[in-house]
C-alpha positions as MATLAB code, in Angstrom:
seq = 'XXXXXXXXXXXXXXXXXXXXXXXXXXXXXXXXXXXXXXXXXXXXXXXXXXXXXXXXXXXXXXXXXXXXXXXXXXXXXXXXXXXXXXXXXXXXXXXXXXXXXXXXXXXXXXXXXXXXXXXXXXXXXXXXXXXXXXXXXXXXXXXXXXXXXXXXXXXXXXXXXXXXXXXXXXXXXXXXXXXXXXXXXXXXXXXXXXXXXXXXXXXXXXXXXXXXXXXXXXXXXXXXXXXXXXXXXXXXXXXXXXXXXXXXXXXXXXXXXXXXXX';
ca = [
     -19.149    6.247  -15.636;
     -18.658    6.269  -19.407;
     -15.049    7.337  -18.986;
     -14.300    4.660  -16.356;
     -12.278    1.594  -17.374;
     -13.401   -1.946  -18.184;
     -11.977   -4.287  -15.554;
     -10.643   -7.711  -16.533;
      -9.278  -10.431  -14.269;
      -7.796  -13.866  -14.795;
      -5.743  -16.413  -12.957;
      -2.664  -15.092  -14.729;
      -1.646  -13.988  -18.209;
      -4.036  -16.119  -20.271;
      -6.875  -13.600  -20.143;
      -4.779  -11.200  -22.218;
      -6.111  -13.286  -25.167;
      -9.591  -11.947  -24.199;
      -8.219   -8.458  -23.596;
      -6.824   -8.302  -27.173;
     -10.269   -9.083  -28.642;
     -11.932   -6.427  -26.407;
      -9.297   -3.810  -27.241;
      -9.677   -4.489  -30.956;
     -13.494   -4.231  -30.871;
     -13.636   -1.340  -28.394;
     -10.616    0.869  -29.119;
     -12.021    3.880  -27.187;
     -12.264    2.011  -23.868;
      -9.688    2.219  -21.052;
      -8.966   -1.163  -19.506;
      -7.514   -2.394  -16.252;
      -6.229   -5.959  -16.222;
      -5.453   -8.003  -13.119;
      -3.186  -11.077  -13.567;
      -3.443  -13.221  -10.430;
      -0.447  -15.364  -11.527;
       0.545  -15.995   -7.922;
      -2.550  -18.196   -7.553;
      -2.501  -19.813  -10.960;
      -3.956  -22.169  -11.996;
      -7.466  -21.724  -10.537;
      -8.530  -24.902  -12.264;
      -6.922  -27.122   -9.583;
      -8.469  -25.293   -6.613;
     -11.712  -26.062   -4.752;
     -14.740  -24.016   -5.711;
     -14.862  -22.134   -2.472;
     -11.315  -20.828   -2.900;
     -12.027  -19.840   -6.516;
     -15.026  -17.734   -5.223;
     -12.794  -16.027   -2.623;
     -10.089  -15.194   -5.155;
     -12.698  -13.851   -7.584;
     -14.167  -11.664   -4.857;
     -10.679  -10.300   -4.035;
     -10.023   -9.457   -7.671;
     -13.477   -7.937   -8.113;
     -13.134   -5.683   -5.085;
      -9.783   -4.361   -6.342;
     -11.277   -3.544   -9.754;
     -14.247   -1.829   -8.162;
     -11.950    0.283   -5.973;
     -10.368    1.440   -9.239;
     -13.776    2.510  -10.532;
     -14.284   -0.188  -13.184;
     -17.756    0.154  -14.854;
     -17.935   -3.458  -16.020;
     -15.914   -6.551  -15.121;
     -14.851   -9.309  -17.504;
     -14.141  -12.612  -15.730;
     -11.532  -13.702  -18.337;
     -11.110  -17.115  -16.763;
     -13.292  -20.114  -17.600;
     -12.796  -21.628  -14.104;
     -13.744  -18.412  -12.291;
     -16.734  -17.946  -14.585;
     -18.071  -21.392  -14.103;
     -17.493  -21.461  -10.353;
     -17.960  -17.872   -9.195;
     -19.839  -15.596  -11.646;
     -23.307  -16.368  -10.205;
     -21.999  -15.417   -6.762;
     -20.341  -12.253   -8.027;
     -23.530  -11.108   -9.861;
     -25.470  -11.631   -6.636;
     -23.080   -9.621   -4.452;
     -21.824   -6.679   -6.562;
     -23.746   -3.981   -8.393;
     -21.820   -3.960  -11.667;
     -22.243   -5.884  -14.924;
     -20.146   -9.039  -15.210;
     -19.244  -10.738  -18.482;
     -18.134  -14.379  -18.146;
     -16.335  -16.790  -20.428;
     -17.270  -20.394  -20.912;
     -16.310  -23.063  -23.479;
     -17.873  -22.399  -26.894;
     -19.604  -25.748  -27.102;
     -22.670  -24.385  -28.957;
     -21.018  -23.358  -32.233;
     -18.917  -26.521  -32.262;
     -21.976  -28.700  -31.700;
     -24.052  -26.855  -34.350;
     -21.365  -27.193  -37.021;
     -19.813  -30.586  -36.271;
     -20.172  -33.019  -39.190;
     -18.639  -35.976  -37.288;
     -20.991  -35.319  -34.355;
     -17.915  -35.579  -32.090;
     -16.239  -32.532  -30.537;
     -13.353  -32.252  -28.060;
     -13.105  -29.802  -25.159;
      -9.708  -29.026  -23.648;
     -10.226  -27.301  -20.329;
      -9.114  -27.191  -16.700;
     -10.430  -29.540  -14.047;
     -12.282  -26.750  -12.345;
     -14.201  -25.842  -15.515;
     -15.068  -29.397  -16.488;
     -16.277  -30.247  -12.996;
     -18.615  -27.203  -12.764;
     -22.378  -27.337  -12.943;
     -22.403  -24.459  -15.407;
     -20.208  -26.396  -17.864;
     -22.448  -29.428  -17.650;
     -25.650  -27.450  -18.151;
     -24.112  -25.677  -21.160;
     -23.067  -29.038  -22.621;
     -26.500  -30.584  -22.044;
     -28.353  -27.603  -23.500;
     -26.310  -27.201  -26.668;
     -24.810  -30.594  -27.486;
     -27.833  -32.902  -27.833;
     -26.891  -35.739  -30.062;
     -23.214  -34.759  -30.065;
     -20.438  -36.724  -28.382;
     -18.452  -34.253  -26.240;
     -15.061  -35.549  -25.270;
     -13.718  -33.760  -22.202;
     -10.000  -33.549  -21.583;
      -8.285  -31.858  -18.596;
      -5.291  -29.831  -19.776;
      -3.269  -30.507  -16.647;
       0.050  -28.662  -16.636;
      -0.680  -26.405  -19.627;
      -1.510  -23.260  -17.671;
       1.715  -23.535  -15.703;
       3.721  -23.754  -18.994;
       1.991  -20.760  -20.483;
       2.559  -18.761  -17.267;
       6.281  -19.444  -17.779;
       6.148  -18.409  -21.416;
       6.830  -21.976  -22.610;
       4.579  -21.935  -25.706;
       6.653  -23.938  -28.170;
       8.705  -26.176  -25.941;
       9.071  -29.976  -26.282;
       7.171  -30.368  -23.005;
       4.218  -28.343  -24.312;
       4.222  -30.401  -27.547;
       4.382  -33.671  -25.656;
       1.533  -32.714  -23.281;
      -0.693  -31.544  -26.113;
      -0.067  -34.681  -28.163;
      -0.991  -36.784  -25.119;
      -4.257  -34.928  -24.680;
      -5.191  -34.641  -28.397;
      -4.433  -38.161  -29.671;
      -7.344  -39.980  -27.864;
      -9.764  -37.297  -29.143;
      -8.446  -37.567  -32.705;
      -8.765  -41.382  -32.545;
     -12.479  -40.872  -31.864;
     -12.937  -38.525  -34.798;
     -13.372  -34.998  -33.436;
     -13.746  -32.280  -36.083;
     -13.876  -29.398  -33.585;
     -11.618  -28.641  -30.609;
     -13.059  -26.155  -28.118;
     -10.533  -24.384  -25.982;
     -11.980  -24.052  -22.520;
      -9.387  -21.891  -20.853;
      -8.339  -18.367  -21.751;
      -4.667  -19.368  -21.555;
      -4.989  -21.931  -24.316;
      -5.284  -19.633  -27.366;
      -1.591  -18.971  -26.899;
      -1.057  -22.643  -27.855;
      -2.972  -22.307  -31.194;
       0.213  -22.177  -33.334;
       1.386  -25.439  -31.799;
      -2.123  -26.912  -31.923;
      -2.277  -26.234  -35.690;
       0.958  -28.186  -36.105;
      -0.493  -31.154  -34.248;
      -4.084  -31.201  -35.533;
      -5.205  -32.372  -38.963;
      -6.412  -29.513  -41.237;
     -10.074  -30.587  -40.997;
     -10.149  -30.105  -37.202;
     -11.266  -26.514  -36.364;
     -10.268  -24.721  -33.225;
     -12.741  -22.534  -31.380;
     -12.127  -20.198  -28.470;
     -14.387  -17.646  -26.846;
     -12.468  -14.405  -27.229;
     -14.499  -12.736  -30.006;
     -17.788  -13.734  -28.434;
     -16.717  -12.235  -25.073;
     -15.730   -8.985  -26.761;
     -19.092   -8.783  -28.619;
     -21.017   -9.419  -25.401;
     -18.947   -6.752  -23.611;
     -19.868   -4.232  -26.309;
     -23.529   -5.265  -26.190;
     -23.803   -4.739  -22.430;
     -22.028   -1.372  -22.597;
     -24.462   -0.270  -25.296;
     -27.436   -1.573  -23.272;
     -26.318    0.286  -20.150;
     -25.311    3.412  -22.082;
     -21.738    3.021  -20.845;
     -19.720    3.178  -24.045;
     -16.857    5.700  -23.857;
     -17.457    8.285  -26.661;
     -13.941    9.704  -26.410;
     -11.027    8.378  -28.482;
      -8.013   10.216  -27.084;
      -5.522    9.175  -24.410;
      -6.789    5.636  -24.008;
      -5.099    3.888  -21.039;
      -4.445    0.194  -20.611;
      -3.048   -0.773  -17.241;
      -1.900   -4.277  -16.369;
      -1.075   -5.523  -12.854;
       0.671   -8.792  -12.040;
       1.525  -10.204   -8.592;
       4.653  -12.034   -9.806;
       7.513  -11.062  -12.201;
       5.758   -9.564  -15.262;
       8.274  -10.557  -17.949;
       5.910  -13.135  -19.542;
       3.014  -10.715  -19.403;
       5.113   -8.093  -21.187;
       6.197  -10.579  -23.796;
       2.562  -11.565  -24.561;
       1.651   -7.955  -25.036;
       4.784   -6.803  -26.987;
       3.104   -6.837  -30.443;
       0.045   -4.808  -29.530;
      -0.379   -1.302  -31.034;
      -2.076    0.056  -27.937;
      -0.185    2.044  -25.316;
       0.122   -0.119  -22.251;
       1.503    0.153  -18.706;
       2.562   -3.042  -16.952;
       3.251   -2.955  -13.186;
       3.998   -5.370  -10.369;
       1.624   -5.224   -7.414;
       1.280   -7.657   -4.518;
      -2.379   -8.580   -4.164;
];
């Protein structure tokens, strides 16, 4: 099992922001990434459908022999990871908004969370917020339309700028000093966010934390790959994979990107 790949799935290309952190921290590990772009965004779907899509993705990755699965989608994590852990005998790593570090470090006691509807409506998100943000005002904002723009590769367009400004301005008016990105697609908007946010507002995403947790679980289960040669990174998308390739073009790792209908 040590030589088997780490499986990663997301509702599209956004989870590649998580893959980059995992690949950087665990350079000896093979990975297999599933971009379910045909069904993006998950954040607008009912919980039952999100669970079914997550099961479909999980079963494909298990058929490919994955030794651990990273649910690189906030909406799938918050809606489906408990179900997945109860039905499949493989470790799962989830991703949820990094409210805890924002709440611990906020000076203004006001933090913003930009996330999908599916994440913000989930019980896991609310329990995380209640557990870690006592005495902190958490301003929730649905990022409607952002995933669709990122899936089309529109990262610096006037439309992306206009939508972000619309979502950020009310939070800035209330004095946030941290912005938590609650969707794995959103780190690709960080260059634009930095243009729109004052210098004192810090941006937090979950990528590094997910990579560290992945490493910790592999160590705990004695599943770390000890070999460093011929590392393989396979990516599958169920739509045209041009955007996926563009997001991966500056990585040093050897990758293989393929279309597959699933």
